[in-house]
């Protein structure tokens, strides 16, 4: 199916699932252990941590959960980690998911891929595989991952998948240590390898509350500069605004804390069997070792979705909310408060909107809106960004 038709089809399915509350998409974080130690990572734990390994769901428990999620209507499944292939019985779990007919996306760092694994995936083909490339050169890649030899292992994994024509896409996290190689990575992947490439610059604090990853995060100005330097990316943001930016709702009618698809048409399960609205949301969880997925989905997550806001915030009637990473889970991770706007995200969303001529309407007291204390500064940044992107 061509990309735009596929997008329409998938969006239609999700909308239908949302109107009936069907768990159509799931994320299974099969392990948080990883063989790499990336500087920006929000959840990795040591590969050989025995205690962590023993706490993870067994393959039998996973197979039981897979049976239950399919019974409830799940169609799409994302396997992620940590590094999924760090879990020794991952292929057993994966194969069970395939046999259940799930459409599987696999996120991997690619470094543990062997010819045997690649051949196996040819036999049990995923819907798509995404490998994260952390740098164009070995030096930069390994500065991010912290592991000597990981660059060669990753490129070998890419080659093994490409030789077998597996549905591979490459991506990167744009962060301080690799920003200077971003366009080289894009050119290498798109032109030399002929694969799809995307990047993301959103970095979260770690689940254990460490803010270390945030130290390598790009500034809002640097992130928006990347948008402006890539016309396709700028166009995608404008398209996103036209399609998803919500109408401004009257604040008194907007009392729901959660406005995403979590618990409506999607869910996440961590390596220890805790069911949640999404992978980032850590506050409310249901133990699938103690109850069924059906009960977790139908009663627990449904109740979580009923949570109301406790106060008025500038996010409630913000027109660019869909473009902004601010959500209760991010609020909890970064500021310990699900309702408190995160200043970094707010600045980034406003700067991006102004730089791309996306309309921002008044939404209460906001320092980044016209008349706000940081508005003029943001406008100077927009002018500077436009000047520098016009020069290139
Ligand atoms: S490869 Fe992924 S999970 Fe592993 S350390 Fe890097 S970002 Fe974290
Ligand atoms: S841009 Fe600011 S006000 Fe709007 S949703 Fe994001 S954090 Fe909230």
Coordinates of C-alpha atoms and ligand atoms in Angstrom, one line a residue:
X1 CA 0.0 0.0 0.0
X2 CA 1.4 3.4 -0.8
X3 CA 2.4 5.6 2.2
X4 CA -0.4 8.1 2.1
X5 CA -3.1 5.5 1.6
X6 CA -1.6 3.4 4.4
X7 CA -1.6 6.5 6.7
X8 CA -5.3 7.2 5.9
X9 CA -6.2 3.5 6.4
X10 CA -4.3 3.3 9.7
X11 CA -5.7 6.6 11.0
X12 CA -9.3 5.5 10.1
X13 CA -8.8 2.2 12.0
X14 CA -7.5 4.1 15.0
X15 CA -10.4 6.6 14.9
X16 CA -12.9 3.8 14.7
X17 CA -11.1 2.0 17.6
X18 CA -11.1 5.2 19.6
X19 CA -14.9 5.7 19.2
X20 CA -15.4 2.2 20.6
X21 CA -12.4 2.0 23.0
X22 CA -10.6 -0.9 21.4
X23 CA -6.9 -1.6 22.3
X24 CA -5.8 -1.6 18.7
X25 CA -2.2 -0.7 19.2
X26 CA 0.1 -1.9 21.9
X27 CA 3.7 -1.4 22.9
X28 CA 5.6 -4.2 24.7
X29 CA 8.8 -3.0 26.3
X30 CA 10.3 -6.6 26.5
X31 CA 13.3 -5.6 28.6
X32 CA 14.9 -2.5 29.9
X33 CA 18.3 -4.2 29.7
X34 CA 20.6 -3.1 26.9
X35 CA 24.1 -3.8 25.6
X36 CA 24.7 -0.1 25.0
X37 CA 24.9 2.8 27.4
X38 CA 23.6 5.7 25.3
X39 CA 24.1 9.2 26.9
X40 CA 20.5 10.2 26.2
X41 CA 18.7 7.0 27.2
X42 CA 15.7 7.3 29.5
X43 CA 15.3 3.6 30.6
X44 CA 18.3 1.3 29.9
X45 CA 19.6 -1.0 32.6
X46 CA 22.8 -3.1 32.5
X47 CA 22.6 -6.1 30.2
X48 CA 23.8 -8.6 32.8
X49 CA 21.8 -7.4 35.8
X50 CA 20.5 -10.7 37.1
X51 CA 18.0 -9.2 39.5
X52 CA 16.4 -7.2 36.7
X53 CA 16.4 -10.1 34.3
X54 CA 14.7 -12.3 36.9
X55 CA 12.0 -9.7 37.5
X56 CA 11.0 -9.7 33.8
X57 CA 8.0 -11.5 32.5
X58 CA 8.8 -15.0 31.2
X59 CA 8.1 -16.1 27.7
X60 CA 5.1 -18.1 28.9
X61 CA 3.7 -15.0 30.6
X62 CA 4.3 -13.0 27.5
X63 CA 2.5 -15.6 25.3
X64 CA -0.5 -15.5 27.7
X65 CA -0.6 -11.7 27.5
X66 CA -0.3 -11.8 23.7
X67 CA -3.3 -14.2 23.6
X68 CA -5.3 -11.8 25.7
X69 CA -4.5 -8.6 23.8
X70 CA -5.4 -10.2 20.5
X71 CA -8.7 -11.4 22.1
X72 CA -9.5 -7.8 23.0
X73 CA -8.8 -6.5 19.4
X74 CA -5.1 -5.6 19.3
X75 CA -3.8 -5.5 15.7
X76 CA -0.6 -3.5 15.8
X77 CA 2.3 -4.3 18.2
X78 CA 5.5 -2.5 18.8
X79 CA 8.4 -4.5 20.5
X80 CA 10.9 -2.1 22.1
X81 CA 13.3 -2.0 25.0
X82 CA 16.0 -1.5 26.2
X83 CA 17.2 -3.7 23.5
X84 CA 14.6 -6.5 22.6
X85 CA 17.4 -8.9 21.4
X86 CA 19.1 -8.6 24.8
X87 CA 16.3 -10.8 26.1
X88 CA 17.4 -14.3 25.3
X89 CA 14.0 -15.7 24.6
X90 CA 12.8 -12.7 22.6
X91 CA 12.3 -14.6 19.4
X92 CA 10.0 -17.1 21.1
X93 CA 7.8 -14.2 22.2
X94 CA 8.0 -12.5 18.8
X95 CA 7.1 -15.7 17.0
X96 CA 4.0 -16.2 19.2
X97 CA 2.9 -12.6 18.3
X98 CA 3.4 -13.4 14.6
X99 CA 1.4 -16.6 14.9
X100 CA -1.4 -14.6 16.5
X101 CA -1.5 -12.4 13.3
X102 CA -0.2 -9.2 14.9
X103 CA 1.4 -6.6 12.6
X104 CA 4.7 -6.0 14.3
X105 CA 7.1 -3.1 14.4
X106 CA 10.5 -3.8 16.0
X107 CA 12.7 -1.1 17.5
X108 CA 16.3 -2.3 17.9
X109 CA 19.8 -0.8 18.0
X110 CA 20.8 -3.5 15.5
X111 CA 24.1 -4.5 17.3
X112 CA 22.9 -7.9 18.4
X113 CA 21.7 -9.0 14.9
X114 CA 23.3 -12.1 13.6
X115 CA 22.8 -13.9 10.3
X116 CA 20.7 -16.5 12.1
X117 CA 18.4 -13.8 13.5
X118 CA 18.1 -12.0 10.2
X119 CA 17.3 -15.3 8.4
X120 CA 14.6 -16.0 11.1
X121 CA 13.0 -12.6 10.5
X122 CA 12.8 -13.4 6.8
X123 CA 10.8 -16.4 7.7
X124 CA 8.7 -14.5 10.3
X125 CA 8.6 -11.1 8.6
X126 CA 7.9 -8.0 10.7
X127 CA 5.7 -5.2 9.4
X128 CA 8.7 -2.9 9.9
X129 CA 12.1 -2.8 11.7
X130 CA 13.6 0.5 12.9
X131 CA 17.3 0.7 13.7
X132 CA 18.6 3.8 15.5
X133 CA 21.9 5.1 14.1
X134 CA 23.7 7.2 16.7
X135 CA 26.3 8.8 14.4
X136 CA 27.6 8.9 10.9
X137 CA 31.2 8.2 12.0
X138 CA 32.4 5.5 14.4
X139 CA 33.8 8.1 16.7
X140 CA 30.5 9.9 17.1
X141 CA 28.4 6.8 17.2
X142 CA 30.5 5.3 20.0
X143 CA 30.7 8.7 21.9
X144 CA 26.9 8.3 22.2
X145 CA 26.7 4.6 22.9
X146 CA 29.7 4.4 25.1
X147 CA 30.6 0.9 23.8
X148 CA 33.7 0.3 21.6
X149 CA 32.9 -1.8 18.5
X150 CA 29.2 -1.0 18.6
X151 CA 29.4 1.0 15.4
X152 CA 30.7 -2.0 13.4
X153 CA 28.0 -4.2 15.0
X154 CA 25.3 -1.8 14.1
X155 CA 26.3 -1.4 10.5
X156 CA 26.6 -5.2 10.3
X157 CA 23.0 -5.5 11.5
X158 CA 21.9 -2.9 8.9
X159 CA 23.7 -4.8 6.2
X160 CA 22.2 -8.2 7.3
X161 CA 18.7 -6.7 7.1
X162 CA 19.3 -5.0 3.8
X163 CA 20.8 -8.1 2.2
X164 CA 17.5 -9.9 3.0
X165 CA 15.3 -7.1 1.9
X166 CA 13.7 -6.8 5.3
X167 CA 11.4 -3.7 5.7
X168 CA 14.1 -1.6 7.4
X169 CA 14.0 2.1 8.3
X170 CA 16.7 4.1 10.0
X171 CA 16.4 6.9 12.5
X172 CA 18.4 8.9 15.0
X173 CA 18.0 11.0 18.1
X174 CA 19.4 14.4 17.3
X175 CA 21.4 15.3 20.4
X176 CA 24.4 17.5 21.3
X177 CA 27.1 14.8 20.5
X178 CA 25.8 13.9 17.0
X179 CA 24.0 17.1 15.8
X180 CA 27.0 17.9 13.5
X181 CA 26.6 14.6 11.7
X182 CA 22.8 14.7 11.3
X183 CA 22.7 15.7 7.6
X184 CA 25.5 13.3 6.8
X185 CA 23.5 10.5 8.3
X186 CA 20.4 11.6 6.4
X187 CA 22.3 11.7 3.1
X188 CA 24.0 8.4 3.7
X189 CA 20.8 6.6 4.6
X190 CA 18.5 8.1 2.0
X191 CA 20.9 8.4 -0.9
X192 CA 23.6 5.7 -0.4
X193 CA 21.4 3.1 1.3
X194 CA 18.1 4.1 -0.3
X195 CA 16.2 3.8 3.0
X196 CA 13.8 6.0 4.8
X197 CA 15.4 8.2 7.5
X198 CA 13.8 10.3 10.3
X199 CA 15.1 12.0 13.4
X200 CA 13.7 13.1 16.7
X201 CA 15.1 15.6 19.2
X202 CA 12.7 14.9 22.1
X203 CA 14.7 13.7 25.1
X204 CA 13.2 12.8 28.4
X205 CA 14.6 12.5 31.9
X206 CA 15.3 8.9 33.0
X207 CA 12.6 6.8 34.6
X208 CA 14.8 6.7 37.7
X209 CA 14.4 10.6 37.8
X210 CA 17.9 11.3 36.7
X211 CA 18.1 14.4 34.4
X212 CA 21.4 13.3 32.9
X213 CA 19.8 12.7 29.4
X214 CA 18.5 16.3 29.4
X215 CA 22.1 17.6 29.4
X216 CA 22.6 16.4 25.8
X217 CA 19.2 17.8 24.6
X218 CA 19.4 20.4 21.9
X219 CA 18.0 23.9 22.7
X220 CA 14.6 24.9 21.2
X221 CA 16.4 27.2 18.8
X222 CA 18.7 24.3 17.6
X223 CA 15.7 22.0 17.2
X224 CA 13.7 24.5 15.1
X225 CA 16.7 25.3 13.0
X226 CA 16.7 21.6 12.0
X227 CA 13.1 22.0 11.0
X228 CA 13.8 25.0 8.8
X229 CA 16.8 23.4 7.2
X230 CA 14.8 20.5 6.0
X231 CA 11.9 21.7 3.8
X232 CA 10.2 18.3 3.9
X233 CA 10.2 18.4 7.7
X234 CA 8.8 21.9 7.8
X235 CA 6.1 20.8 5.4
X236 CA 5.2 17.8 7.6
X237 CA 4.8 20.1 10.7
X238 CA 2.4 22.4 8.7
X239 CA 0.5 19.3 7.5
X240 CA 0.3 18.1 11.1
X241 CA -1.1 21.4 12.2
X242 CA -3.8 21.4 9.5
X243 CA -4.7 17.9 10.3
X244 CA -4.4 17.5 14.1
X245 CA -4.4 20.8 15.8
X246 CA -7.4 20.8 17.9
X247 CA -10.1 23.5 17.9
X248 CA -9.8 25.7 20.9
X249 CA -12.3 24.4 23.4
X250 CA -14.0 26.3 26.1
X251 CA -11.9 25.8 29.1
X252 CA -14.8 24.8 31.4
X253 CA -15.6 21.9 29.1
X254 CA -12.1 20.6 29.1
X255 CA -11.6 18.8 32.4
X256 CA -10.1 15.5 31.1
X257 CA -6.4 15.2 32.2
X258 CA -5.6 12.8 29.3
X259 CA -6.3 13.7 25.7
X260 CA -4.1 11.2 23.8
X261 CA -5.0 7.7 22.5
X262 CA -3.6 6.0 25.6
X263 CA -6.3 3.8 27.2
X264 CA -8.6 4.7 24.3
X265 CA -7.0 2.8 21.3
X266 CA -3.5 2.1 22.7
X267 CA -1.7 0.7 25.7
X268 CA 1.8 -0.2 26.9
X269 CA 3.2 -3.0 29.0
X270 CA 6.5 -2.9 30.7
X271 CA 8.9 -5.8 31.2
X272 CA 7.5 -6.6 34.6
X273 CA 3.9 -6.9 33.4
X274 CA 2.6 -3.5 34.4
X275 CA -0.1 -2.2 32.0
X276 CA -0.1 1.5 31.4
X277 CA -1.6 4.2 29.2
X278 CA 1.7 4.6 27.4
X279 CA 5.4 3.8 27.8
X280 CA 6.2 7.2 29.5
X281 CA 3.3 7.2 31.9
X282 CA 4.6 5.8 35.2
X283 CA 2.0 6.9 37.7
X284 CA -0.9 4.6 37.1
X285 CA -0.3 0.9 36.4
X286 CA -2.1 -2.4 36.6
X287 CA -0.3 -5.6 37.4
X288 CA -1.0 -8.2 34.7
X289 CA 0.5 -10.9 36.9
X290 CA -2.4 -10.3 39.2
X291 CA -5.3 -9.7 36.8
X292 CA -6.3 -10.2 33.2
X293 CA -5.6 -7.8 30.3
X294 CA -9.4 -7.5 29.8
X295 CA -9.9 -6.3 33.4
X296 CA -6.8 -4.0 33.1
X297 CA -8.1 -2.5 29.9
X298 CA -11.8 -2.3 30.6
X299 CA -11.8 -1.3 34.2
X300 CA -8.4 0.1 35.3
X301 CA -7.4 2.1 32.2
X302 CA -10.9 3.2 31.7
X303 CA -10.9 4.7 35.2
X304 CA -7.5 6.3 34.6
X305 CA -8.9 8.0 31.6
X306 CA -11.6 9.5 33.7
X307 CA -9.0 11.5 35.7
X308 CA -9.9 15.2 35.7
X309 CA -7.6 18.2 35.8
X310 CA -7.4 19.9 39.2
X311 CA -6.8 23.4 38.0
X312 CA -6.7 25.8 35.1
X313 CA -3.5 25.8 33.1
X314 CA -2.4 27.5 29.9
X315 CA -2.3 24.1 28.2
X316 CA -6.1 23.6 28.4
X317 CA -7.1 25.9 25.6
X318 CA -3.8 26.0 23.7
X319 CA -4.3 25.6 20.0
X320 CA -0.8 24.2 19.3
X321 CA -1.2 21.5 22.0
X322 CA -1.1 18.7 19.5
X323 CA 2.3 20.0 18.3
X324 CA 3.7 20.1 21.8
X325 CA 5.2 17.2 23.7
X326 CA 3.5 18.4 26.9
X327 CA 1.2 15.7 28.4
X328 CA 0.6 14.4 31.9
X329 CA 3.3 11.7 31.5
X330 CA 5.9 14.2 30.4
X331 CA 4.9 16.5 33.2
X332 CA 5.4 13.8 35.8
X333 CA 8.8 12.8 34.4
X334 CA 10.2 16.3 34.0
X335 CA 8.5 18.4 36.6
X336 CA 6.8 15.8 38.9
X337 CA 3.4 17.5 38.2
X338 CA 1.2 16.1 35.4
X339 CA -0.5 19.5 34.9
X340 CA 2.4 21.9 35.1
X341 CA 3.5 23.0 31.6
X342 CA 7.1 22.2 31.0
X343 CA 8.9 25.4 30.0
X344 CA 11.2 23.7 27.5
X345 CA 8.3 22.1 25.6
X346 CA 6.3 25.3 25.7
X347 CA 9.1 27.4 24.3
X348 CA 9.8 24.9 21.6
X349 CA 6.2 24.6 20.5
X350 CA 5.8 28.4 20.3
X351 CA 9.1 28.9 18.6
X352 CA 8.3 26.2 16.0
X353 CA 4.8 27.6 15.4
X354 CA 6.0 31.2 14.9
X355 CA 8.9 30.1 12.7
X356 CA 6.6 28.0 10.5
X357 CA 3.8 30.6 10.4
X358 CA 1.4 28.4 12.3
X359 CA -1.3 30.3 14.1
X360 CA -1.1 30.6 17.9
X361 CA -4.3 32.0 19.5
X362 CA -4.5 33.4 23.1
X363 CA -4.7 30.7 25.7
X364 CA -4.5 32.4 29.1
X365 CA -1.4 33.8 30.6
X366 CA 1.5 32.6 28.5
X367 CA 4.9 34.2 28.5
X368 CA 5.6 33.0 25.0
X369 CA 2.4 34.6 23.5
X370 CA 2.1 38.1 22.2
X371 CA 2.3 40.5 25.3
X372 CA 4.1 37.8 27.4
X373 CA 7.4 38.4 29.0
X374 CA 9.4 36.1 26.6
X375 CA 7.5 36.9 23.4
X376 CA 9.9 39.6 22.1
X377 CA 12.9 37.3 22.8
X378 CA 11.2 34.5 20.9
X379 CA 10.5 36.8 17.9
X380 CA 14.2 37.8 17.8
X381 CA 15.1 34.1 17.7
X382 CA 12.6 33.5 14.8
X383 CA 14.2 36.4 12.8
X384 CA 17.7 35.0 13.4
X385 CA 16.6 31.5 12.4
X386 CA 15.0 32.7 9.2
X387 CA 18.1 34.7 8.3
X388 CA 20.4 31.8 8.8
X389 CA 18.1 29.3 7.0
X390 CA 17.8 31.8 4.0
X391 CA 21.6 32.0 3.7
X392 CA 21.9 28.2 3.2
Ligands
LIG1 S1 20.3 1.4 22.4 FE1 18.3 2.2 23.0 S2 17.8 1.2 24.9 FE2 20.0 0.9 24.5 S3 21.1 2.5 25.7 FE3 20.8 3.2 23.5 S4 18.8 4.3 23.6 FE4 18.9 3.1 25.5
LIG2 S1 2.7 25.0 24.0 FE1 2.8 25.5 26.2 S2 0.7 26.0 26.7 FE2 0.6 24.8 24.8 S3 0.4 22.7 25.4 FE3 2.6 23.1 25.2 S4 3.2 23.6 27.3 FE4 1.0 23.8 27.2

